[in-house]
The first five atom37 places (N, CA, C, CB, O) and aatype in JSON, in Angstrom:
{
  "aatype": [20, 20, 20, 20, 20, 20, 20, 20, 20, 20, 20, 20, 20, 20, 20, 20, 20, 20, 20, 20, 20, 20, 20, 20, 20, 20, 20, 20, 20, 20, 20, 20, 20, 20, 20, 20, 20, 20, 20, 20, 20, 20, 20, 20, 20, 20, 20, 20, 20, 20, 20, 20, 20, 20, 20, 20, 20, 20, 20, 20, 20, 20, 20, 20, 20, 20, 20, 20, 20, 20, 20, 20],
  "atom_mask": [
    [1, 1, 1, 1, 1],
    [1, 1, 1, 1, 1],
    [1, 1, 1, 1, 1],
    [1, 1, 1, 1, 1],
    [1, 1, 1, 1, 1],
    [1, 1, 1, 1, 1],
    [1, 1, 1, 1, 1],
    [1, 1, 1, 1, 1],
    [1, 1, 1, 1, 1],
    [1, 1, 1, 1, 1],
    [1, 1, 1, 1, 1],
    [1, 1, 1, 1, 1],
    [1, 1, 1, 1, 1],
    [1, 1, 1, 1, 1],
    [1, 1, 1, 1, 1],
    [1, 1, 1, 1, 1],
    [1, 1, 1, 1, 1],
    [1, 1, 1, 1, 1],
    [1, 1, 1, 1, 1],
    [1, 1, 1, 1, 1],
    [1, 1, 1, 1, 1],
    [1, 1, 1, 1, 1],
    [1, 1, 1, 1, 1],
    [1, 1, 1, 1, 1],
    [1, 1, 1, 1, 1],
    [1, 1, 1, 1, 1],
    [1, 1, 1, 1, 1],
    [1, 1, 1, 1, 1],
    [1, 1, 1, 1, 1],
    [1, 1, 1, 1, 1],
    [1, 1, 1, 1, 1],
    [1, 1, 1, 1, 1],
    [1, 1, 1, 1, 1],
    [1, 1, 1, 1, 1],
    [1, 1, 1, 1, 1],
    [1, 1, 1, 1, 1],
    [1, 1, 1, 1, 1],
    [1, 1, 1, 1, 1],
    [1, 1, 1, 1, 1],
    [1, 1, 1, 1, 1],
    [1, 1, 1, 1, 1],
    [1, 1, 1, 1, 1],
    [1, 1, 1, 1, 1],
    [1, 1, 1, 1, 1],
    [1, 1, 1, 1, 1],
    [1, 1, 1, 1, 1],
    [1, 1, 1, 1, 1],
    [1, 1, 1, 1, 1],
    [1, 1, 1, 1, 1],
    [1, 1, 1, 1, 1],
    [1, 1, 1, 1, 1],
    [1, 1, 1, 1, 1],
    [1, 1, 1, 1, 1],
    [1, 1, 1, 1, 1],
    [1, 1, 1, 1, 1],
    [1, 1, 1, 1, 1],
    [1, 1, 1, 1, 1],
    [1, 1, 1, 1, 1],
    [1, 1, 1, 1, 1],
    [1, 1, 1, 1, 1],
    [1, 1, 1, 1, 1],
    [1, 1, 1, 1, 1],
    [1, 1, 1, 1, 1],
    [1, 1, 1, 1, 1],
    [1, 1, 1, 1, 1],
    [1, 1, 1, 1, 1],
    [1, 1, 1, 1, 1],
    [1, 1, 1, 1, 1],
    [1, 1, 1, 1, 1],
    [1, 1, 1, 1, 1],
    [1, 1, 1, 1, 1],
    [1, 1, 1, 1, 1]
  ],
  "atom_positions": [
    [[-57.61, -20.6, -77.91], [-57.29, -20.16, -77.6], [-56.43, -18.8, -78.41], [-57.11, -20.96, -77.02], [-55.59, -18.15, -77.79]],
    [[-56.7, -18.55, -79.53], [-56.35, -17.55, -80.62], [-57.02, -16.27, -81.0], [-56.36, -18.18, -81.69], [-58.2, -16.16, -81.34]],
    [[-55.58, -14.75, -80.85], [-56.88, -13.99, -80.74], [-57.02, -13.51, -82.34], [-56.81, -12.61, -79.53], [-56.38, -14.13, -83.2]],
    [[-57.62, -12.73, -82.58], [-58.2, -12.58, -84.12], [-58.49, -11.04, -84.2], [-59.75, -13.57, -84.47], [-59.7, -10.9, -84.03]],
    [[-58.01, -10.09, -84.35], [-57.96, -8.76, -84.29], [-59.23, -8.38, -85.69], [-56.14, -8.2, -84.5], [-59.59, -9.17, -86.56]],
    [[-59.59, -7.21, -85.54], [-61.18, -6.14, -86.06], [-60.97, -6.44, -87.41], [-61.27, -4.05, -85.78], [-59.77, -6.48, -87.69]],
    [[-61.74, -6.66, -88.34], [-61.42, -6.72, -89.91], [-60.31, -7.52, -90.7], [-61.14, -5.46, -90.26], [-60.11, -7.27, -91.89]],
    [[-59.35, -8.8, -89.81], [-58.72, -9.53, -90.52], [-59.67, -10.97, -91.33], [-57.61, -9.86, -89.54], [-60.61, -11.69, -91.0]],
    [[-58.4, -10.77, -93.05], [-59.2, -11.63, -93.73], [-58.82, -13.0, -93.99], [-59.45, -11.1, -94.8], [-57.98, -13.5, -94.75]],
    [[-59.66, -13.48, -93.18], [-59.0, -15.58, -92.63], [-59.28, -16.35, -94.02], [-60.43, -16.79, -90.91], [-60.13, -17.23, -93.87]],
    [[-58.84, -16.26, -95.15], [-59.35, -16.64, -97.44], [-59.13, -18.63, -96.74], [-56.96, -15.69, -99.76], [-58.55, -19.51, -96.11]],
    [[-59.83, -18.29, -97.31], [-60.35, -20.8, -97.21], [-59.27, -21.86, -97.11], [-61.15, -21.75, -99.11], [-58.72, -22.31, -98.1]],
    [[-59.11, -22.08, -96.35], [-57.85, -23.49, -96.12], [-56.86, -22.89, -95.44], [-57.02, -24.25, -97.61], [-55.81, -23.52, -95.54]],
    [[-56.76, -21.73, -94.65], [-55.87, -21.17, -93.78], [-55.89, -22.36, -92.74], [-56.29, -19.67, -93.24], [-56.89, -23.03, -92.47]],
    [[-54.77, -22.51, -92.26], [-54.71, -23.06, -90.7], [-53.75, -22.22, -89.46], [-54.04, -24.65, -90.82], [-52.82, -21.43, -89.6]],
    [[-54.15, -22.55, -88.7], [-54.04, -21.74, -88.2], [-53.78, -22.39, -85.77], [-55.46, -20.84, -89.07], [-54.41, -22.71, -84.76]],
    [[-52.44, -22.16, -86.3], [-52.88, -23.43, -84.39], [-52.57, -22.34, -83.48], [-51.42, -25.32, -83.75], [-52.46, -21.14, -83.7]],
    [[-52.44, -23.11, -82.26], [-52.99, -22.89, -81.2], [-52.08, -21.12, -80.43], [-52.81, -24.54, -80.33], [-51.0, -20.87, -80.98]],
    [[-52.5, -20.14, -79.37], [-51.62, -20.05, -79.26], [-51.08, -19.06, -79.9], [-51.31, -20.89, -79.32], [-50.0, -18.57, -79.56]],
    [[-52.09, -18.45, -81.39], [-51.54, -17.5, -82.43], [-52.32, -15.81, -82.28], [-51.92, -18.3, -84.09], [-53.51, -15.99, -82.02]],
    [[-52.2, -15.21, -82.31], [-52.04, -13.43, -81.73], [-52.16, -13.33, -83.23], [-50.3, -12.57, -80.72], [-51.24, -13.87, -83.84]],
    [[-53.46, -12.52, -84.24], [-52.98, -12.21, -85.28], [-53.83, -10.4, -84.82], [-53.44, -13.41, -86.78], [-54.58, -9.86, -84.01]],
    [[-53.14, -10.18, -85.85], [-53.71, -8.09, -85.08], [-54.83, -7.94, -86.44], [-51.7, -6.04, -85.21], [-54.99, -8.5, -87.52]],
    [[-55.43, -6.92, -85.74], [-56.45, -5.88, -86.73], [-56.0, -5.73, -88.44], [-56.32, -4.09, -86.02], [-54.84, -5.35, -88.63]],
    [[-56.58, -5.93, -89.26], [-57.19, -5.64, -90.49], [-55.53, -6.57, -91.54], [-57.6, -3.41, -90.66], [-54.79, -6.07, -92.38]],
    [[-55.55, -7.65, -91.1], [-54.4, -9.06, -91.77], [-55.41, -9.54, -92.73], [-53.8, -10.63, -90.48], [-56.62, -9.54, -92.98]],
    [[-54.24, -9.95, -93.13], [-54.93, -10.27, -94.88], [-53.69, -12.0, -94.22], [-54.11, -8.51, -97.15], [-52.5, -12.01, -93.88]],
    [[-54.69, -13.09, -94.29], [-54.14, -14.28, -94.66], [-54.47, -14.64, -96.27], [-54.68, -15.36, -93.65], [-55.4, -14.67, -97.07]],
    [[-52.97, -14.88, -96.15], [-53.71, -15.18, -97.76], [-54.23, -17.53, -98.15], [-51.72, -14.39, -99.38], [-53.93, -18.41, -97.35]],
    [[-54.85, -17.73, -99.29], [-55.05, -18.72, -99.14], [-54.57, -20.48, -98.82], [-55.39, -18.41, -99.69], [-54.42, -21.19, -99.81]],
    [[-54.41, -20.96, -97.69], [-54.33, -22.27, -97.7], [-52.33, -22.3, -96.82], [-54.7, -22.94, -99.7], [-51.48, -23.18, -96.92]],
    [[-52.29, -20.95, -96.05], [-51.49, -20.72, -95.0], [-51.25, -21.06, -94.08], [-51.48, -20.12, -94.71], [-52.08, -20.97, -93.17]],
    [[-50.18, -21.54, -93.92], [-50.35, -21.97, -91.94], [-49.3, -21.4, -91.07], [-50.14, -23.81, -91.49], [-48.1, -21.57, -91.29]],
    [[-49.93, -20.45, -89.69], [-49.57, -20.3, -88.6], [-49.35, -21.25, -87.77], [-50.16, -19.66, -88.21], [-50.19, -21.55, -86.92]],
    [[-48.22, -21.86, -87.88], [-47.96, -21.98, -86.38], [-48.17, -22.24, -85.48], [-47.87, -21.59, -85.96], [-49.39, -22.08, -85.44]],
    [[-47.53, -22.94, -83.62], [-47.94, -22.35, -82.85], [-47.13, -20.77, -82.09], [-48.16, -23.4, -82.17], [-46.1, -20.28, -82.57]],
    [[-47.83, -20.24, -80.94], [-47.23, -20.02, -80.54], [-46.77, -18.61, -81.32], [-46.71, -21.05, -80.32], [-45.88, -18.11, -80.64]],
    [[-47.07, -17.78, -82.53], [-46.82, -16.91, -83.37], [-47.67, -16.0, -82.53], [-47.1, -17.21, -84.86], [-48.49, -16.33, -81.67]],
    [[-47.19, -14.16, -83.12], [-47.86, -12.94, -83.5], [-47.71, -12.29, -84.94], [-47.46, -12.0, -82.57], [-47.0, -12.12, -85.94]],
    [[-48.78, -12.07, -84.34], [-48.94, -11.33, -86.57], [-49.44, -9.6, -87.04], [-50.8, -12.46, -87.64], [-50.39, -9.25, -87.74]],
    [[-48.54, -8.86, -86.45], [-48.79, -7.83, -86.03], [-50.67, -7.43, -87.53], [-46.92, -6.78, -86.04], [-51.38, -7.88, -88.44]],
    [[-50.28, -6.01, -86.38], [-51.65, -4.82, -87.66], [-50.76, -4.5, -88.52], [-52.55, -2.98, -87.04], [-49.56, -4.23, -88.5]],
    [[-52.39, -4.64, -90.05], [-52.24, -4.25, -90.98], [-51.06, -5.01, -91.86], [-52.19, -3.06, -90.69], [-50.66, -4.35, -92.81]],
    [[-50.47, -6.3, -91.68], [-49.79, -7.73, -91.68], [-50.13, -8.31, -93.23], [-50.52, -8.84, -90.32], [-51.34, -8.28, -93.42]],
    [[-49.36, -8.86, -94.45], [-50.3, -10.03, -95.02], [-49.35, -10.85, -95.12], [-51.14, -9.89, -96.38], [-48.12, -10.79, -95.18]],
    [[-50.4, -11.9, -95.14], [-49.25, -13.43, -95.23], [-50.11, -14.25, -96.34], [-49.09, -14.64, -93.36], [-51.26, -14.69, -96.37]],
    [[-48.35, -14.25, -97.78], [-49.76, -14.47, -98.5], [-49.6, -16.37, -98.72], [-49.87, -13.32, -100.39], [-49.03, -17.28, -98.1]],
    [[-50.58, -16.23, -100.12], [-50.98, -17.76, -100.11], [-49.5, -18.71, -100.35], [-52.23, -18.08, -101.52], [-48.44, -18.54, -100.96]],
    [[-49.99, -19.61, -99.66], [-49.06, -20.72, -98.72], [-47.88, -20.66, -98.0], [-48.66, -21.63, -99.38], [-46.95, -21.4, -97.67]],
    [[-48.27, -19.49, -97.87], [-46.66, -18.94, -96.98], [-46.95, -20.64, -95.62], [-46.92, -16.29, -95.71], [-47.87, -21.44, -95.49]],
    [[-45.8, -20.48, -95.02], [-45.49, -21.01, -93.7], [-45.12, -20.5, -92.27], [-44.68, -21.62, -93.93], [-44.41, -21.09, -91.46]],
    [[-45.76, -19.29, -92.12], [-45.19, -18.15, -91.2], [-44.63, -19.54, -89.77], [-46.86, -16.58, -90.61], [-45.31, -20.43, -89.26]],
    [[-43.51, -19.24, -89.59], [-42.53, -19.68, -88.29], [-42.39, -19.19, -87.39], [-41.44, -19.79, -88.36], [-42.49, -19.75, -86.3]],
    [[-42.05, -17.74, -87.58], [-41.65, -16.28, -86.51], [-42.92, -15.85, -86.5], [-40.47, -14.89, -87.08], [-44.03, -16.17, -86.93]],
    [[-42.21, -14.69, -85.65], [-43.16, -13.38, -85.12], [-43.53, -11.96, -86.81], [-41.78, -12.36, -83.4], [-42.65, -11.21, -87.21]],
    [[-44.58, -11.99, -87.26], [-44.78, -11.74, -88.37], [-45.09, -9.62, -88.11], [-46.15, -12.98, -88.94], [-46.16, -9.05, -87.88]],
    [[-43.72, -8.99, -88.28], [-44.18, -7.66, -87.67], [-45.36, -6.58, -88.49], [-42.78, -6.84, -87.51], [-45.87, -6.69, -89.6]],
    [[-45.54, -5.55, -87.46], [-46.96, -4.55, -88.34], [-46.85, -4.1, -89.87], [-47.15, -2.89, -87.58], [-45.74, -3.7, -90.22]],
    [[-47.22, -4.12, -90.21], [-47.26, -3.65, -91.7], [-45.61, -4.19, -92.78], [-47.42, -1.65, -91.52], [-44.52, -3.95, -93.31]],
    [[-46.39, -4.8, -92.55], [-44.81, -6.55, -94.09], [-46.52, -7.08, -94.3], [-42.72, -8.97, -92.63], [-47.64, -7.14, -93.81]],
    [[-45.66, -7.38, -95.42], [-45.61, -8.83, -96.88], [-44.69, -9.43, -96.15], [-44.96, -8.54, -98.86], [-43.49, -9.19, -96.09]],
    [[-45.55, -10.52, -95.39], [-44.31, -12.87, -96.06], [-44.88, -12.9, -96.76], [-44.24, -14.93, -95.26], [-45.66, -12.04, -97.17]],
    [[-44.65, -13.99, -97.16], [-44.54, -15.26, -98.35], [-43.3, -16.9, -98.48], [-44.11, -14.23, -99.77], [-42.14, -17.15, -98.13]],
    [[-43.87, -17.28, -98.84], [-42.25, -18.44, -99.29], [-42.87, -20.02, -97.29], [-39.23, -16.5, -98.72], [-43.51, -20.32, -96.27]],
    [[-42.39, -20.14, -97.78], [-42.0, -21.73, -97.02], [-40.49, -21.44, -95.92], [-41.43, -23.21, -98.66], [-41.32, -21.62, -95.03]],
    [[-39.42, -21.24, -95.33], [-40.8, -20.49, -94.42], [-41.02, -18.51, -94.53], [-40.38, -20.93, -92.34], [-40.32, -17.55, -94.87]],
    [[-42.44, -18.75, -93.99], [-42.36, -17.19, -94.68], [-41.39, -16.25, -94.1], [-43.76, -16.4, -94.55], [-40.92, -16.3, -92.96]],
    [[-41.12, -15.29, -95.1], [-40.15, -14.89, -95.2], [-40.23, -12.66, -95.65], [-39.57, -16.12, -96.28], [-40.76, -12.37, -96.72]],
    [[-39.81, -11.77, -94.96], [-40.96, -10.25, -95.53], [-40.55, -10.46, -96.87], [-40.6, -8.24, -94.9], [-39.88, -11.36, -97.39]],
    [[-41.25, -9.12, -97.47], [-40.58, -8.99, -99.24], [-41.01, -7.12, -98.57], [-41.96, -10.11, -101.38], [-41.61, -6.42, -97.75]],
    [[-40.07, -7.19, -99.78], [-40.61, -5.39, -99.65], [-41.66, -4.96, -100.37], [-39.55, -4.29, -100.15], [-41.61, -5.57, -101.44]],
    [[-42.72, -4.12, -100.35], [-43.67, -4.08, -100.61], [-43.72, -2.17, -100.67], [-44.48, -5.06, -99.68], [-44.76, -1.59, -100.98]]
  ]
}
């Protein structure tokens, strides 16, 4: 029940839970975790090992546990 957009990179060890929407041109770093019912916007980057607990806006970079936006 997940939707994954075009040209999205899902690195090894990524865990995507249910009802997740991942936009186009997204990069999910190695070992990151996406919790249920989350949306990740187009052109976003989720850093390696990040735990995404809330929506990721388009064109942003998030890292850490819990994942937080950084300046890019």
